[in-house]
CSV table of C-alpha atoms and ligand atoms in Angstrom, one decimal:
chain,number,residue,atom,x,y,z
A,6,UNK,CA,-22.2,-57.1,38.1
A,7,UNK,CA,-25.5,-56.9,39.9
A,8,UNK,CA,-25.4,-60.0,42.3
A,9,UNK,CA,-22.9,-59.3,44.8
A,10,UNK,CA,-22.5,-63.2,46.4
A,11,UNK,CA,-19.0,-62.5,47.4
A,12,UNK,CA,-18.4,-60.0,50.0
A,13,UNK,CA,-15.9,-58.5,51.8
A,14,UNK,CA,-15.4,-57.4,54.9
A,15,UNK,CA,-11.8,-55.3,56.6
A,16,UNK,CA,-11.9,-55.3,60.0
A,17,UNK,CA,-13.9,-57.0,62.5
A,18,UNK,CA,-14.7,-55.0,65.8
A,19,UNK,CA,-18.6,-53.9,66.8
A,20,UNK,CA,-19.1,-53.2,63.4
A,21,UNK,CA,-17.4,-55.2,61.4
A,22,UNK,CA,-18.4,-58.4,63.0
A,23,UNK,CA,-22.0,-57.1,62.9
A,24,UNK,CA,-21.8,-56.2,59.3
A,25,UNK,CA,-20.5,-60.4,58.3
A,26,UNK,CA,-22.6,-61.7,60.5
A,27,UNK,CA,-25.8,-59.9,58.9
A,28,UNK,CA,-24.3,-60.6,55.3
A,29,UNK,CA,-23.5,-64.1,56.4
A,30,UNK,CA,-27.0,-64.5,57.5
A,31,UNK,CA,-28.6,-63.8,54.4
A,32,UNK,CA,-26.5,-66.2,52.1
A,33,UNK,CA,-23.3,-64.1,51.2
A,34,UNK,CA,-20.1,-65.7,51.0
A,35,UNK,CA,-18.2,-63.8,53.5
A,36,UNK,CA,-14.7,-62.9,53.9
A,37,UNK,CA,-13.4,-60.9,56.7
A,38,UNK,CA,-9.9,-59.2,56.9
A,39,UNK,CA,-8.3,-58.3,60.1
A,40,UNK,CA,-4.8,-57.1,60.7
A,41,UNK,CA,-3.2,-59.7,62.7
A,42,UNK,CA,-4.0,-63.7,63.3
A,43,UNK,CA,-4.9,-62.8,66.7
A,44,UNK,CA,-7.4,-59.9,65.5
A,45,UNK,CA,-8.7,-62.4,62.7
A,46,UNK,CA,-9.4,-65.0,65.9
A,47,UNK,CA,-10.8,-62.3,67.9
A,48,UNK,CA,-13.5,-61.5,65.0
A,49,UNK,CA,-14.3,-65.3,64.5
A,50,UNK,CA,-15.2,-65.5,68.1
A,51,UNK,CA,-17.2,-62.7,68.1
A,52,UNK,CA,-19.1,-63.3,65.4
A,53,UNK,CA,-19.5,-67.0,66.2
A,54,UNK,CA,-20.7,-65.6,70.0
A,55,UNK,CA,-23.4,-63.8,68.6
A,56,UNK,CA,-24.6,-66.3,66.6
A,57,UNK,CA,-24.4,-68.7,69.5
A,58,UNK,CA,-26.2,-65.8,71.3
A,59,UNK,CA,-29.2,-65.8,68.5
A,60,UNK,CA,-29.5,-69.4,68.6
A,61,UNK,CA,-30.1,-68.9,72.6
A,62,UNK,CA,-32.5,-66.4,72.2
A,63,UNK,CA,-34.4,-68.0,69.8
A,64,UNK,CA,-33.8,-65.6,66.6
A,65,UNK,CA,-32.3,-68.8,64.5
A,66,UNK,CA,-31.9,-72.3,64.1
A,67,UNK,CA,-28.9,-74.0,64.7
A,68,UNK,CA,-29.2,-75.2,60.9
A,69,UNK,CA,-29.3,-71.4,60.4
A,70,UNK,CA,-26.2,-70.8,62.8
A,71,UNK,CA,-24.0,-73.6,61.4
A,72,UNK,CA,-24.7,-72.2,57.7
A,73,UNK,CA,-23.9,-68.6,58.0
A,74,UNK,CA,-20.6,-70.0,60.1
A,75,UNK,CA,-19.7,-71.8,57.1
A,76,UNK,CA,-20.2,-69.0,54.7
A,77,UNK,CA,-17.5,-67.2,56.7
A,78,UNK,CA,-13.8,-66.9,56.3
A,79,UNK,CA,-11.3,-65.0,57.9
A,80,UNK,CA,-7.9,-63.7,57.3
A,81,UNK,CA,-5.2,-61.2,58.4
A,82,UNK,CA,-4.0,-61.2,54.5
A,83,UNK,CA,-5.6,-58.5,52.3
A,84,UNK,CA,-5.1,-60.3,49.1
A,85,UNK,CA,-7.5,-62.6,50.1
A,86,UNK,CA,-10.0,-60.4,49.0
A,87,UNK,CA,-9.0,-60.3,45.5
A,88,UNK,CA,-12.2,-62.4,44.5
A,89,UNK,CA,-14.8,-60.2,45.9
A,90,UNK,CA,-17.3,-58.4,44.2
A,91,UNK,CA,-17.7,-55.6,46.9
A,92,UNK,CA,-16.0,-54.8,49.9
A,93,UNK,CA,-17.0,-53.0,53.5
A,94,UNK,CA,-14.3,-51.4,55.4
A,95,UNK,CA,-14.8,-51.1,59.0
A,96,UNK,CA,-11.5,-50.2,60.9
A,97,UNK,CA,-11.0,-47.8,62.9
A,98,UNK,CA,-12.5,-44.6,62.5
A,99,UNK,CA,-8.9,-43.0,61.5
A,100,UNK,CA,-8.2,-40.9,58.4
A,101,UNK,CA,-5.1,-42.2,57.8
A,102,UNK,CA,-5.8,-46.1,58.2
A,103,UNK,CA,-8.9,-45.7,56.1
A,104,UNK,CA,-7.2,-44.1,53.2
A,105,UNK,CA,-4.4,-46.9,53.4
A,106,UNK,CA,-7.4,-49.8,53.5
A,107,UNK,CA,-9.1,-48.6,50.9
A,108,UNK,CA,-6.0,-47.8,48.3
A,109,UNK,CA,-4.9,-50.6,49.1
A,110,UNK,CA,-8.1,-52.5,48.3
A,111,UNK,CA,-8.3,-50.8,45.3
A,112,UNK,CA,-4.8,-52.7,44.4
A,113,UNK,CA,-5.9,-56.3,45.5
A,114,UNK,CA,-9.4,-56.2,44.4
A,115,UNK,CA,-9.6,-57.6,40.3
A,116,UNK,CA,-13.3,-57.2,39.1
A,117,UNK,CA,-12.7,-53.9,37.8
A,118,UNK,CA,-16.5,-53.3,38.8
A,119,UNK,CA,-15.9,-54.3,42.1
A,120,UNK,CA,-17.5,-51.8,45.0
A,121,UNK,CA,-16.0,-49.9,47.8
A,122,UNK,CA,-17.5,-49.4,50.4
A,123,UNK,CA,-16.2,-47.4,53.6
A,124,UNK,CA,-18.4,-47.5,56.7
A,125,UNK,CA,-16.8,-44.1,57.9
A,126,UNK,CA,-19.0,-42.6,60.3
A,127,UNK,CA,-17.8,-39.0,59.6
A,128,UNK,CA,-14.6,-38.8,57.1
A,129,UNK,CA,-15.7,-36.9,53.7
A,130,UNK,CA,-16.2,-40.0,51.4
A,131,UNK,CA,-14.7,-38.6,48.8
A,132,UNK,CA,-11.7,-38.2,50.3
A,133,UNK,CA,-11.1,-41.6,50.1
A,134,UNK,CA,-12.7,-41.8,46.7
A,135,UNK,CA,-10.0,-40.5,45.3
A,136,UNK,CA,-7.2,-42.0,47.1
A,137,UNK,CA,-8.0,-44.7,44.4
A,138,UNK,CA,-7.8,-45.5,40.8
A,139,UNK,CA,-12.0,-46.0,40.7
A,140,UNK,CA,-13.7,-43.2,42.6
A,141,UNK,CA,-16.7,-43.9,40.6
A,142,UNK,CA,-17.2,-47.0,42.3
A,143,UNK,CA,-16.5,-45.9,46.0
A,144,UNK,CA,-18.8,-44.9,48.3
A,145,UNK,CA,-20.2,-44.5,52.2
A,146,UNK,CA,-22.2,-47.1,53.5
A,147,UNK,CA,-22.9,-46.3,57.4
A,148,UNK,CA,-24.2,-48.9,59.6
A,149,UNK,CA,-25.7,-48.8,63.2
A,150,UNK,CA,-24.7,-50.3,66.4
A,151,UNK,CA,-25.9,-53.1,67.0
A,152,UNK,CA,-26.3,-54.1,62.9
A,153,UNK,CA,-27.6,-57.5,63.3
A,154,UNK,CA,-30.7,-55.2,64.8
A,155,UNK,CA,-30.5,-51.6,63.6
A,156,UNK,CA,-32.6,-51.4,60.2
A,157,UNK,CA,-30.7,-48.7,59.0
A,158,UNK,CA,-27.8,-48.2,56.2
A,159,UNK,CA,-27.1,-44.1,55.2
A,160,UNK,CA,-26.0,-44.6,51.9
A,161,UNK,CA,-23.2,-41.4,50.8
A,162,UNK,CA,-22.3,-40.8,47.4
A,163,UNK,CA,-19.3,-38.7,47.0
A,164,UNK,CA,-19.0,-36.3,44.5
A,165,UNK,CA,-17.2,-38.8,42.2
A,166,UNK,CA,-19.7,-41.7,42.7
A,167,UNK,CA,-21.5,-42.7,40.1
A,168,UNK,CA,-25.6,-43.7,39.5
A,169,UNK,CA,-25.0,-47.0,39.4
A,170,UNK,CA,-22.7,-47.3,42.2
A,171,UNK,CA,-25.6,-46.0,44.4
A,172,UNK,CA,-28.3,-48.0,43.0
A,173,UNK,CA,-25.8,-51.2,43.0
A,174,UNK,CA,-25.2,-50.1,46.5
A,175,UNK,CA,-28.9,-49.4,47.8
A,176,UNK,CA,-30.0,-52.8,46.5
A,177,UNK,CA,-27.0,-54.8,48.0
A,178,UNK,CA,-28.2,-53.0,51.3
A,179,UNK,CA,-31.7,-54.1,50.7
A,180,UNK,CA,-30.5,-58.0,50.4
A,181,UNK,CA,-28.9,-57.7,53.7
A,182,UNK,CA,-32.6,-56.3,55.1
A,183,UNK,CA,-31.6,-52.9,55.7
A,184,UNK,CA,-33.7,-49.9,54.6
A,185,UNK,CA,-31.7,-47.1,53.1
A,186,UNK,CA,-31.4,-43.0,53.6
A,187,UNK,CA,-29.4,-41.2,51.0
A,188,UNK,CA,-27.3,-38.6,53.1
A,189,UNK,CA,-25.0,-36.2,52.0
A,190,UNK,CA,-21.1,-36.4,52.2
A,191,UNK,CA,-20.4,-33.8,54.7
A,192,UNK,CA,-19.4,-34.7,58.5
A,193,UNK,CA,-22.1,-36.8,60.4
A,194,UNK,CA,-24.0,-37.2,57.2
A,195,UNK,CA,-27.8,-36.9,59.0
A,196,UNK,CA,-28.1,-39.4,61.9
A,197,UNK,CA,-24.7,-38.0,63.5
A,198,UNK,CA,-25.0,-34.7,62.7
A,199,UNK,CA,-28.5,-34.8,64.6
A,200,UNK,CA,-27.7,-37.9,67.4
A,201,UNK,CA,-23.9,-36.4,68.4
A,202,UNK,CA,-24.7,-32.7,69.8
A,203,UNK,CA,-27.8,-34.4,71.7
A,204,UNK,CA,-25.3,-37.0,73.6
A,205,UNK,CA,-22.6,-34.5,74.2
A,206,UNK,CA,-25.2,-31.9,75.6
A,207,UNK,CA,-25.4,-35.2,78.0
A,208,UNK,CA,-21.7,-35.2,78.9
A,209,UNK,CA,-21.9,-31.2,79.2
A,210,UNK,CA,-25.1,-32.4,82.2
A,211,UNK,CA,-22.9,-34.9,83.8
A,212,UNK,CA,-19.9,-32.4,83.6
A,213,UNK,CA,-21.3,-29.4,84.7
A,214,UNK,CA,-23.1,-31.5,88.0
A,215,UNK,CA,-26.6,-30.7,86.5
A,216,UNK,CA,-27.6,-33.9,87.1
A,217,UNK,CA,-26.7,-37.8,87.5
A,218,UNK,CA,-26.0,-40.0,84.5
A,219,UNK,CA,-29.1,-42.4,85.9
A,220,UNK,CA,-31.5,-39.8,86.2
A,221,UNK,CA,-30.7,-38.4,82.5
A,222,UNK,CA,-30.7,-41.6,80.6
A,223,UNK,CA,-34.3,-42.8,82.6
A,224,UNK,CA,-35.2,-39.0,81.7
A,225,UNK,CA,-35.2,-40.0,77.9
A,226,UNK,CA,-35.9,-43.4,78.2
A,227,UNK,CA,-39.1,-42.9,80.2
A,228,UNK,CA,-39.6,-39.2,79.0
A,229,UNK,CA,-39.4,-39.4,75.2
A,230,UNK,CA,-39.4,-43.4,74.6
A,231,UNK,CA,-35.7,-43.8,73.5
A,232,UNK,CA,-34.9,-47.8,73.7
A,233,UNK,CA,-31.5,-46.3,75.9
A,234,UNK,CA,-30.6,-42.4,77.2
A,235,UNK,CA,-27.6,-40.7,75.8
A,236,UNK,CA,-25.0,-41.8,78.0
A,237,UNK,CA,-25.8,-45.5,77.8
A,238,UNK,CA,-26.0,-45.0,73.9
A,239,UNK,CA,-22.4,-43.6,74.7
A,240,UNK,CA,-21.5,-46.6,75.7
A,241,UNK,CA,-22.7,-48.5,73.3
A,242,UNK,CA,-21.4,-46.5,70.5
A,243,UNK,CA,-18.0,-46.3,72.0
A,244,UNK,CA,-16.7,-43.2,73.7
A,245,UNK,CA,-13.0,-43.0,71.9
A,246,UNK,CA,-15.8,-43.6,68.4
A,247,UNK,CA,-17.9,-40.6,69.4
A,248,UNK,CA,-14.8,-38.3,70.3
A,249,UNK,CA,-13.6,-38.8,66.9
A,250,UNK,CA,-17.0,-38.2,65.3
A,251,UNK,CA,-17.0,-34.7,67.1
A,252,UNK,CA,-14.0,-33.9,66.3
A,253,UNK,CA,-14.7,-34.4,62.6
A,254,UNK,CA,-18.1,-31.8,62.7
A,255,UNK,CA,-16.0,-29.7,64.8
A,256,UNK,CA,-13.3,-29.7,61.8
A,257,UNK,CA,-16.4,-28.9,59.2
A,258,UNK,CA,-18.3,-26.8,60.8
A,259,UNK,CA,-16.5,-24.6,63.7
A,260,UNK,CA,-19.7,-25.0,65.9
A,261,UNK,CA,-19.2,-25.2,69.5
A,262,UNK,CA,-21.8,-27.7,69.9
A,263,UNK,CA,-19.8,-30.1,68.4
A,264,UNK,CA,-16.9,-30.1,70.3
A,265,UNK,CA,-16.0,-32.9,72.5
A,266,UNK,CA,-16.6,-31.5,76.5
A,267,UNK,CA,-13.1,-32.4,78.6
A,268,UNK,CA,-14.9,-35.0,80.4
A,269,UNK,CA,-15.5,-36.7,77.3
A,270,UNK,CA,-11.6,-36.9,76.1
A,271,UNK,CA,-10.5,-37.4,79.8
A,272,UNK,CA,-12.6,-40.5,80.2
A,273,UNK,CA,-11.2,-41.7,76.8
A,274,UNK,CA,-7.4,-40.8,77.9
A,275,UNK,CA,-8.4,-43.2,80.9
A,276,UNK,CA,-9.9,-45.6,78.6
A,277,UNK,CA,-13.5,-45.3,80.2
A,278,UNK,CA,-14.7,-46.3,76.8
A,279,UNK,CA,-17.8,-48.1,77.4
A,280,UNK,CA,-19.3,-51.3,77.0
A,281,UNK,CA,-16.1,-52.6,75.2
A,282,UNK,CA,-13.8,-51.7,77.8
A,283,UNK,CA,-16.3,-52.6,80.6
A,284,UNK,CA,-16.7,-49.1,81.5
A,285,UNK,CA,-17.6,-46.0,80.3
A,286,UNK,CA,-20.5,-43.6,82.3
A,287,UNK,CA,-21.5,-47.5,83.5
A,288,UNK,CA,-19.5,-50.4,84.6
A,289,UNK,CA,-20.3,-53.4,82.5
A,290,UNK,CA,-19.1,-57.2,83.4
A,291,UNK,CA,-16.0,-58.0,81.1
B,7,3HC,N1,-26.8,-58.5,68.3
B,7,3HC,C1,-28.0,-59.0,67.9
B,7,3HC,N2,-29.2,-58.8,68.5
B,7,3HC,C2,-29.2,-57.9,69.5
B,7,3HC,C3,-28.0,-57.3,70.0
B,7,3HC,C4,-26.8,-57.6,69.3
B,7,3HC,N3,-25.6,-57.1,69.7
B,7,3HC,N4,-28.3,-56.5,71.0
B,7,3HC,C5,-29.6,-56.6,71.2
B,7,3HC,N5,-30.1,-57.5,70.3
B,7,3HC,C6,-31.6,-57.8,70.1
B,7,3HC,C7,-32.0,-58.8,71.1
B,7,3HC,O1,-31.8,-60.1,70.7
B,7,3HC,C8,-33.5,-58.4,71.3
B,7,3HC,O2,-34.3,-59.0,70.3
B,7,3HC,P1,-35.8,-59.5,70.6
B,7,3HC,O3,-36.5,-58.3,71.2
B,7,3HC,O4,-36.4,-59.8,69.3
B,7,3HC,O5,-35.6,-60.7,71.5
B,7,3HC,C9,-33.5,-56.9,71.0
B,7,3HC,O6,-32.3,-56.7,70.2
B,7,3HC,C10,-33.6,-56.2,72.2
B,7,3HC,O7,-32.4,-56.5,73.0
B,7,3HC,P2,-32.4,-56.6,74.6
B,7,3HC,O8,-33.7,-57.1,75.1
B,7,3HC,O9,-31.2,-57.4,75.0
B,7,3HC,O10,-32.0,-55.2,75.1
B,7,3HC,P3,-32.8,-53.9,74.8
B,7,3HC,O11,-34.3,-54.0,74.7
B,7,3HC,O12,-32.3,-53.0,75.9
B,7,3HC,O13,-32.2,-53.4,73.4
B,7,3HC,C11,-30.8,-52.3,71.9
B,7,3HC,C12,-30.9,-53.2,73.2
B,7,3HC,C13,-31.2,-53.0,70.7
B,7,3HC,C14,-29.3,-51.9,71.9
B,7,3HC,C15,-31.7,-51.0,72.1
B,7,3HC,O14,-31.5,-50.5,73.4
B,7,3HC,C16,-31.5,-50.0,71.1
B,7,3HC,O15,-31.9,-50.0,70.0
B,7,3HC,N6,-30.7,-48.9,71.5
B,7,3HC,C17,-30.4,-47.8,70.7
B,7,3HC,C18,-29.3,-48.1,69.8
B,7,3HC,C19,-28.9,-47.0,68.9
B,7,3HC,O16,-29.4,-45.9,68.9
B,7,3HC,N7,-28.0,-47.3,67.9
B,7,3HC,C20,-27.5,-46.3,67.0
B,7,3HC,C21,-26.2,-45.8,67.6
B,7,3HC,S1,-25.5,-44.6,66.5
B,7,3HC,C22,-24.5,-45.5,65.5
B,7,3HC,O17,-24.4,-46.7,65.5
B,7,3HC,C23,-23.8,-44.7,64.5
B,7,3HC,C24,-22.3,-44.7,64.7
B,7,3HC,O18,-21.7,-44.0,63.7
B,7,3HC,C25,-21.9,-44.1,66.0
């Protein structure tokens, strides 16, 4: 099956949502799985507000807005994914609830040639490759915060993906507009493995009283033309998302660059996550 038309999508946070609303946007019928009713109503609002927020801004019509809206469903039932043709799973960046979504799509999903797609930011693909019955057709597809504008999609083929899961896979990318990187499947892949010792050398600056969180972000903004410095990026990304990244290259490769600085998990235990919990190294409106 080349034509993917019917996609789906588990779990609907920053990346999720940005994930349907792209596919949605560029003609895919789109259904979205969440865990709960309320989480399903939570997604629909945020992707609908971002539509909303691109009709505003002048990046569509609202012909445009009203079409992708009706190209998207939502659900808190799994099953209702049994029709789909590939699948993206974006929940949380856990081990254990990623190996559960994707064995479990495995079950639901019928076309036998269906795709699998895990947008893990740093757990080995393969290990959830073979938590299922087709590890051929299972493979990393990493998106960027925010999707609708990042034009980048790592694509990671486990050890047990197949040629044609990658090609299917790099050409399912290109119809949503993204450009694609082939990355290997070890922690971080290449944009984390590069981006998440550069933002923690941040938190070691702010920690160690070398220098204030303002003065470090215009540093690189100003300094090295990066559209937002480290610790804005932080909160952007998420800090509980980039605590679990490290964690994961500290588990592969023993480096001490890798491991999350105590101010880092502190501010997490305090739920100073960033932008999404309106406040991180900033404070943000809620
Ligand atoms: N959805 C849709 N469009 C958005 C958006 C969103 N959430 N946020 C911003 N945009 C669009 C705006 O509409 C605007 O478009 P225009 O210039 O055509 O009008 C453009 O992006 C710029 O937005 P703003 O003017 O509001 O704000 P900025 O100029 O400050 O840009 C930014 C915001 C796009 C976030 C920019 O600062 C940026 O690119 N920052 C770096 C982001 C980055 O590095 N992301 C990768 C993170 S790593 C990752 O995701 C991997 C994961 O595993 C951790």
């Amino acid at each position: 099956m080349d034509s993917v038309t019917r996609l789906g999508v588990v779990g609907c946070g920053l990346m999720g949502s940005g994930i349907a609303e792209v596919a949605a946007r560029h003609g895919l019928d789109v259904r979205v799985a969440e865990a709960t009713p309320e989480a399903a109503e939570t997604g629909r609002r945020r992707v609908t507000g971002s539509l909303d927020r691109g009709v505003r801004r002048g990046k569509l019509s609202e012909e445009e807005r009203d079409g992708a809206l009706a190209r998207l469903s939502f659900t808190h039932d799994l099953g209702d994914l049994a029709d789909r043709q590939f699948v993206v799973e974006a929940v949380a960046e856990n081990r254990d609830i990623k190996t559960e979504v994707v064995r479990s799509l495995d079950k639901v999903v019928e076309d036998p040639s269906a795709i699998l797609a895990t947008n893990t930011s740093s757990i080995p693909v393969v290990d959830l490759a073979v938590a299922t019955g087709r590890p051929g057709q299972v493979i990393g597809m990493h998106f960027f915060n925010p999707v609708p504008v990042q034009r980048l999609v790592e694509v990671i083929p486990a050890l047990t993906t197949s040629a044609d899961t990658v090609r299917r896979t790099r050409d399912f990318a290109g119809r949503l507009g993204k450009q694609t990187v082939q990355a290997p499947d070890r922690a971080g892949f290449v944009v984390n493995a590069l981006l998440i010792p550069y933002l923690l050398g941040a938190v070691r600056m702010v920690e160690s009283g070398g220098a204030r969180p303002e003065d470090i972000d215009q540093g690189m903004e100003l300094g090295c033309a990066h559209p937002m410095g480290p610790l804005r990026l932080l909160d952007l990304i998420g800090l509980d998302t980039a605590q679990a990244i490290a964690e994961s290259l500290y588990e592969e490769f023993k480096e001490p660059l890798y491991g999350p600085p105590a101010l880092l998990r502190r501010m997490v235990a305090a739920g100073h996550l960033g932008r999404k919990s309106g406040r991180g190294f900033y404070a943000y409106d809620a």
